[in-house]
Amino acid sequence: MIGVFDSGIGGLSVLRAIRTRSPQADIVYFGDTKNAPYGNKSEEEVKKLSIENIQRLFSEGATEIVSACNSISIALDAPLLSTLSLSEHNFIEMVEPTVSAIKERKERSILLCATNVTIHSGMYQRSFAGLGKQVVTLPMPELVKYIESGKDKEDIKTLLHSYFKTVDLSKHELILLGCTHYPLVLDLFEEVLEELHASVLVYNPSAAVAAEVAIKFNCEGGGKTTLLFSKETEQTKKTQKSLFI
Ligand code: DGL
């Protein structure tokens, strides 16, 4: 069984893509809504929480793990993965499949929208450095909180406007949604960019991660999805409904 986890509801955007790509896969999802957001926590804190999340998925019967959370990618280094009996054969995170997919694309100037911890980790910047792509970063520190707490559409759009005001959008060809929560409000990103008359592609990496899962993991099963959260909230219920029912 495949286990997918995130700090909260964001990883459901990845789960949705895996479900679409591999309808027969049996998947258990764990969202740590009690501790979300992770994006402003220290590397030590996210490391500890990630270990707990992975152990929780193992205890639910998962044997292959997807970390649907960019913010913890830096914390999950090879020694840590090995103590959890994880390796490239049974573990997939966000950064590597995302970079591989964008590498093949023609756009060269990338605006990376992500949490503070993802941007400070420098993982995307380092990965793109040798590929002839330029990366400018745009932290969106409050956005996950807005999404997790179910802020309304207009509040989220106002927040997005305040972030985009700080960059020159005409300089970028592709906006990379470097946080799995952001595709849940992809329509609002697109509305705001249209209001700003910016013609820039918004890239959601979920499909690239789902493609990697389809290649590497056992996706044959009964197509069962189990959704677990450390805290049920109005938003967990609403998002499950809108994505899967
Ligand atoms: N959805 C996560 C990510 O991709 C976590 C965001 C957060 O908890 O701040 O980074």
CSV table of C-alpha atoms and ligand atoms in Angstrom, one decimal:
chain,number,residue,atom,x,y,z
A,1,MET,CA,0.0,0.0,0.0
A,2,ILE,CA,1.1,3.5,-0.8
A,3,GLY,CA,1.3,6.0,2.1
A,4,VAL,CA,1.1,9.8,1.3
A,5,PHE,CA,1.6,12.5,3.9
A,6,ASP,CA,1.7,16.2,4.3
A,7,SER,CA,1.4,18.8,7.1
A,8,GLY,CA,-2.3,19.1,6.4
A,9,ILE,CA,-4.7,19.1,3.5
A,10,GLY,CA,-2.1,20.2,0.8
A,11,GLY,CA,-1.0,16.8,0.0
A,12,LEU,CA,-4.5,16.0,-1.2
A,13,SER,CA,-3.6,17.8,-4.4
A,14,VAL,CA,-0.9,15.1,-4.9
A,15,LEU,CA,-3.2,12.3,-3.8
A,16,ARG,CA,-5.8,13.5,-6.4
A,17,ALA,CA,-3.2,13.3,-9.1
A,18,ILE,CA,-2.0,9.8,-8.0
A,19,ARG,CA,-5.6,8.6,-7.9
A,20,THR,CA,-6.2,9.9,-11.5
A,21,ARG,CA,-3.0,8.4,-12.8
A,22,SER,CA,-3.2,5.0,-10.9
A,23,PRO,CA,-6.9,4.3,-10.2
A,24,GLN,CA,-6.1,0.8,-8.8
A,25,ALA,CA,-3.6,1.9,-6.2
A,26,ASP,CA,-4.4,1.4,-2.6
A,27,ILE,CA,-3.5,4.6,-0.8
A,28,VAL,CA,-3.5,5.8,2.8
A,29,TYR,CA,-3.2,9.5,3.4
A,30,PHE,CA,-2.1,11.2,6.6
A,31,GLY,CA,-2.4,15.0,7.0
A,32,ASP,CA,-0.9,16.4,10.2
A,33,THR,CA,-3.5,19.2,10.5
A,34,LYS,CA,-2.9,19.5,14.2
A,35,ASN,CA,0.6,20.8,13.6
A,36,ALA,CA,0.1,22.6,10.3
A,37,PRO,CA,1.6,24.7,8.9
A,38,TYR,CA,5.2,23.3,8.8
A,39,GLY,CA,6.5,26.0,6.5
A,40,ASN,CA,7.5,28.4,9.3
A,41,LYS,CA,8.9,25.8,11.7
A,42,SER,CA,12.6,24.9,12.1
A,43,GLU,CA,14.3,22.1,10.2
A,44,GLU,CA,14.6,20.1,13.5
A,45,GLU,CA,10.9,20.4,14.2
A,46,VAL,CA,9.8,19.3,10.7
A,47,LYS,CA,12.2,16.4,10.9
A,48,LYS,CA,10.7,15.1,14.1
A,49,LEU,CA,7.1,15.5,12.8
A,50,SER,CA,8.0,13.8,9.4
A,51,ILE,CA,9.4,10.8,11.3
A,52,GLU,CA,6.2,10.5,13.2
A,53,ASN,CA,4.1,10.9,10.1
A,54,ILE,CA,6.0,8.1,8.3
A,55,GLN,CA,5.8,5.8,11.3
A,56,ARG,CA,2.0,6.4,11.4
A,57,LEU,CA,1.7,5.4,7.7
A,58,PHE,CA,3.8,2.3,8.3
A,59,SER,CA,1.5,1.4,11.2
A,60,GLU,CA,-1.5,1.8,8.8
A,61,GLY,CA,0.1,-0.8,6.5
A,62,ALA,CA,2.0,1.5,4.0
A,63,THR,CA,5.1,0.0,2.5
A,64,GLU,CA,5.9,2.8,0.0
A,65,ILE,CA,5.9,6.4,1.0
A,66,VAL,CA,5.2,9.7,-0.8
A,67,SER,CA,6.2,12.9,1.0
A,68,ALA,CA,3.7,15.3,-0.5
A,69,CYS,CA,5.3,18.2,1.3
A,70,ASN,CA,8.0,20.4,-0.1
A,71,SER,CA,8.7,22.0,3.2
A,72,ILE,CA,10.2,18.8,4.7
A,73,SER,CA,12.3,17.7,1.7
A,74,ILE,CA,15.4,19.2,3.1
A,75,ALA,CA,14.9,17.4,6.4
A,76,LEU,CA,14.6,13.9,4.8
A,77,ASP,CA,18.2,13.3,4.1
A,78,ALA,CA,19.6,9.9,3.2
A,79,PRO,CA,20.8,8.9,6.7
A,80,LEU,CA,17.4,9.6,8.1
A,81,LEU,CA,15.6,7.7,5.3
A,82,SER,CA,17.8,4.8,5.9
A,83,THR,CA,16.9,4.6,9.6
A,84,LEU,CA,13.3,4.4,8.4
A,85,SER,CA,14.2,1.7,5.9
A,86,LEU,CA,13.4,4.0,3.1
A,87,SER,CA,15.4,4.5,-0.1
A,88,GLU,CA,14.8,5.6,-3.7
A,89,HIS,CA,12.9,2.4,-4.2
A,90,ASN,CA,10.1,3.0,-1.7
A,91,PHE,CA,10.3,6.7,-1.1
A,92,ILE,CA,9.3,9.7,-3.4
A,93,GLU,CA,9.5,13.4,-2.4
A,94,MET,CA,8.4,16.5,-4.3
A,95,VAL,CA,11.6,18.2,-5.5
A,96,GLU,CA,13.3,15.6,-7.7
A,97,PRO,CA,10.3,14.7,-9.9
A,98,THR,CA,9.3,18.4,-10.1
A,99,VAL,CA,12.7,19.5,-11.3
A,100,SER,CA,13.0,16.6,-13.8
A,101,ALA,CA,9.7,17.5,-15.3
A,102,ILE,CA,10.5,21.2,-15.6
A,103,LYS,CA,14.0,20.4,-17.0
A,104,GLU,CA,12.2,19.1,-20.1
A,105,ARG,CA,10.2,22.3,-20.5
A,106,LYS,CA,11.1,25.3,-22.7
A,107,GLU,CA,10.5,28.0,-20.1
A,108,ARG,CA,13.8,29.2,-18.6
A,109,SER,CA,12.8,31.8,-16.0
A,110,ILE,CA,11.0,30.4,-13.0
A,111,LEU,CA,9.3,32.1,-10.2
A,112,LEU,CA,9.3,29.7,-7.2
A,113,CYS,CA,6.3,30.3,-4.9
A,114,ALA,CA,6.8,28.4,-1.7
A,115,THR,CA,7.0,28.4,2.1
A,116,ASN,CA,9.9,30.1,3.9
A,117,VAL,CA,11.4,26.7,4.9
A,118,THR,CA,11.4,25.5,1.3
A,119,ILE,CA,12.9,28.6,0.0
A,120,HIS,CA,15.6,28.8,2.7
A,121,SER,CA,16.5,25.2,2.1
A,122,GLY,CA,17.7,26.2,-1.4
A,123,MET,CA,16.8,22.8,-2.7
A,124,TYR,CA,15.0,24.0,-5.9
A,125,GLN,CA,17.5,26.7,-6.5
A,126,ARG,CA,20.4,24.2,-6.3
A,127,SER,CA,18.6,21.7,-8.5
A,128,PHE,CA,17.9,24.2,-11.2
A,129,ALA,CA,21.3,25.8,-11.1
A,130,GLY,CA,23.0,23.4,-13.5
A,131,LEU,CA,20.0,23.2,-15.9
A,132,GLY,CA,20.2,26.6,-17.5
A,133,LYS,CA,17.1,27.8,-15.6
A,134,GLN,CA,16.9,31.0,-13.6
A,135,VAL,CA,15.0,30.9,-10.4
A,136,VAL,CA,13.6,33.9,-8.4
A,137,THR,CA,11.9,33.1,-5.1
A,138,LEU,CA,8.7,34.4,-3.8
A,139,PRO,CA,7.9,33.3,-0.2
A,140,MET,CA,4.2,33.1,0.6
A,141,PRO,CA,4.4,32.6,4.4
A,142,GLU,CA,0.7,33.1,5.2
A,143,LEU,CA,-0.9,31.2,2.4
A,144,VAL,CA,-1.0,27.7,3.9
A,145,LYS,CA,-2.6,29.1,7.1
A,146,TYR,CA,-5.3,30.8,5.0
A,147,ILE,CA,-6.0,27.6,3.1
A,148,GLU,CA,-6.0,25.4,6.2
A,149,SER,CA,-8.3,27.7,8.0
A,150,GLY,CA,-10.7,28.0,5.1
A,151,LYS,CA,-10.4,31.8,4.5
A,152,ASP,CA,-12.7,32.9,1.8
A,153,LYS,CA,-11.8,33.4,-1.8
A,154,GLU,CA,-11.5,37.2,-1.6
A,155,ASP,CA,-9.2,37.1,1.4
A,156,ILE,CA,-6.9,34.6,-0.4
A,157,LYS,CA,-6.9,36.8,-3.6
A,158,THR,CA,-6.0,39.9,-1.6
A,159,LEU,CA,-3.1,38.0,0.0
A,160,LEU,CA,-1.9,36.8,-3.4
A,161,HIS,CA,-2.1,40.3,-4.8
A,162,SER,CA,0.1,41.5,-1.9
A,163,TYR,CA,2.7,38.8,-2.7
A,164,PHE,CA,2.7,39.4,-6.5
A,165,LYS,CA,3.0,43.1,-6.0
A,166,THR,CA,6.6,42.6,-4.9
A,167,VAL,CA,7.8,41.0,-8.1
A,168,ASP,CA,8.0,41.9,-11.8
A,169,LEU,CA,5.8,39.2,-13.3
A,170,SER,CA,6.8,40.1,-16.9
A,171,LYS,CA,10.3,38.7,-16.2
A,172,HIS,CA,9.0,35.1,-15.5
A,173,GLU,CA,7.7,32.4,-17.9
A,174,LEU,CA,6.7,29.9,-15.3
A,175,ILE,CA,5.3,30.0,-11.8
A,176,LEU,CA,6.2,26.9,-9.9
A,177,LEU,CA,3.8,26.0,-7.1
A,178,GLY,CA,6.4,24.8,-4.7
A,179,CYS,CA,3.9,24.0,-2.0
A,180,THR,CA,1.3,21.3,-2.3
A,181,HIS,CA,-1.3,23.5,-0.7
A,182,TYR,CA,-1.2,26.0,-3.5
A,183,PRO,CA,-2.8,23.8,-6.3
A,184,LEU,CA,-5.9,23.7,-4.0
A,185,VAL,CA,-6.4,27.4,-4.9
A,186,LEU,CA,-5.0,27.2,-8.5
A,187,ASP,CA,-8.1,29.0,-9.8
A,188,LEU,CA,-7.4,31.9,-7.5
A,189,PHE,CA,-3.8,32.1,-8.7
A,190,GLU,CA,-5.1,32.2,-12.2
A,191,GLU,CA,-7.7,34.9,-11.5
A,192,VAL,CA,-5.2,37.1,-9.7
A,193,LEU,CA,-2.7,36.8,-12.6
A,194,GLU,CA,-5.3,37.6,-15.1
A,195,GLU,CA,-6.3,40.7,-13.1
A,196,LEU,CA,-2.6,41.7,-13.2
A,197,HIS,CA,-2.5,41.1,-17.0
A,198,ALA,CA,0.4,38.7,-16.5
A,199,SER,CA,0.8,36.0,-19.1
A,200,VAL,CA,2.8,33.4,-17.1
A,201,LEU,CA,2.2,29.7,-16.9
A,202,VAL,CA,1.3,28.3,-13.5
A,203,TYR,CA,2.9,24.9,-13.0
A,204,ASN,CA,1.3,22.4,-10.6
A,205,PRO,CA,3.9,19.6,-10.1
A,206,SER,CA,1.3,17.0,-8.8
A,207,ALA,CA,1.1,15.1,-12.2
A,208,ALA,CA,4.9,14.8,-12.4
A,209,VAL,CA,5.0,13.2,-8.9
A,210,ALA,CA,2.1,11.0,-9.8
A,211,ALA,CA,3.9,9.8,-12.9
A,212,GLU,CA,6.9,8.9,-10.8
A,213,VAL,CA,4.7,7.0,-8.4
A,214,ALA,CA,3.1,5.1,-11.4
A,215,ILE,CA,6.6,4.0,-12.5
A,216,LYS,CA,8.2,3.2,-9.2
A,217,PHE,CA,5.5,1.9,-6.9
A,218,ASN,CA,3.1,-1.0,-6.9
A,219,CYS,CA,-0.1,0.6,-8.1
A,220,GLU,CA,-2.2,-2.6,-8.5
A,221,GLY,CA,-4.9,-3.1,-5.9
A,222,GLY,CA,-8.5,-2.4,-5.2
A,223,GLY,CA,-8.3,1.4,-5.6
A,224,LYS,CA,-9.0,2.0,-1.9
A,225,THR,CA,-8.4,5.5,-0.4
A,226,THR,CA,-8.1,6.0,3.3
A,227,LEU,CA,-7.9,9.6,4.6
A,228,LEU,CA,-6.6,10.3,8.1
A,229,PHE,CA,-5.9,13.6,9.8
A,230,SER,CA,-4.4,14.4,13.2
A,231,LYS,CA,-7.2,16.9,13.6
A,232,GLU,CA,-10.5,16.9,11.7
A,233,THR,CA,-11.5,20.4,10.8
A,234,GLU,CA,-14.2,22.0,8.7
A,235,GLN,CA,-11.6,22.4,5.9
A,236,THR,CA,-10.5,18.7,6.0
A,237,LYS,CA,-14.2,17.7,5.5
A,238,LYS,CA,-14.8,20.3,2.8
A,239,THR,CA,-11.6,19.5,0.8
A,240,GLN,CA,-12.2,15.8,0.9
A,241,LYS,CA,-15.7,16.4,-0.4
A,242,SER,CA,-14.7,18.7,-3.2
A,243,LEU,CA,-11.8,16.6,-4.3
A,244,PHE,CA,-13.1,13.1,-4.0
A,245,ILE,CA,-16.8,12.9,-3.9
B,1,DGL,N1,2.1,21.5,1.8
B,1,DGL,C1,3.4,21.7,2.3
B,1,DGL,C2,4.4,22.0,1.3
B,1,DGL,O1,4.4,21.5,0.2
B,1,DGL,C3,3.5,22.2,3.7
B,1,DGL,C4,3.2,23.6,3.9
B,1,DGL,C5,3.2,24.0,5.3
B,1,DGL,O2,2.7,23.2,6.2
B,1,DGL,O3,3.6,25.1,5.6
B,1,DGL,O4,5.4,22.7,1.5
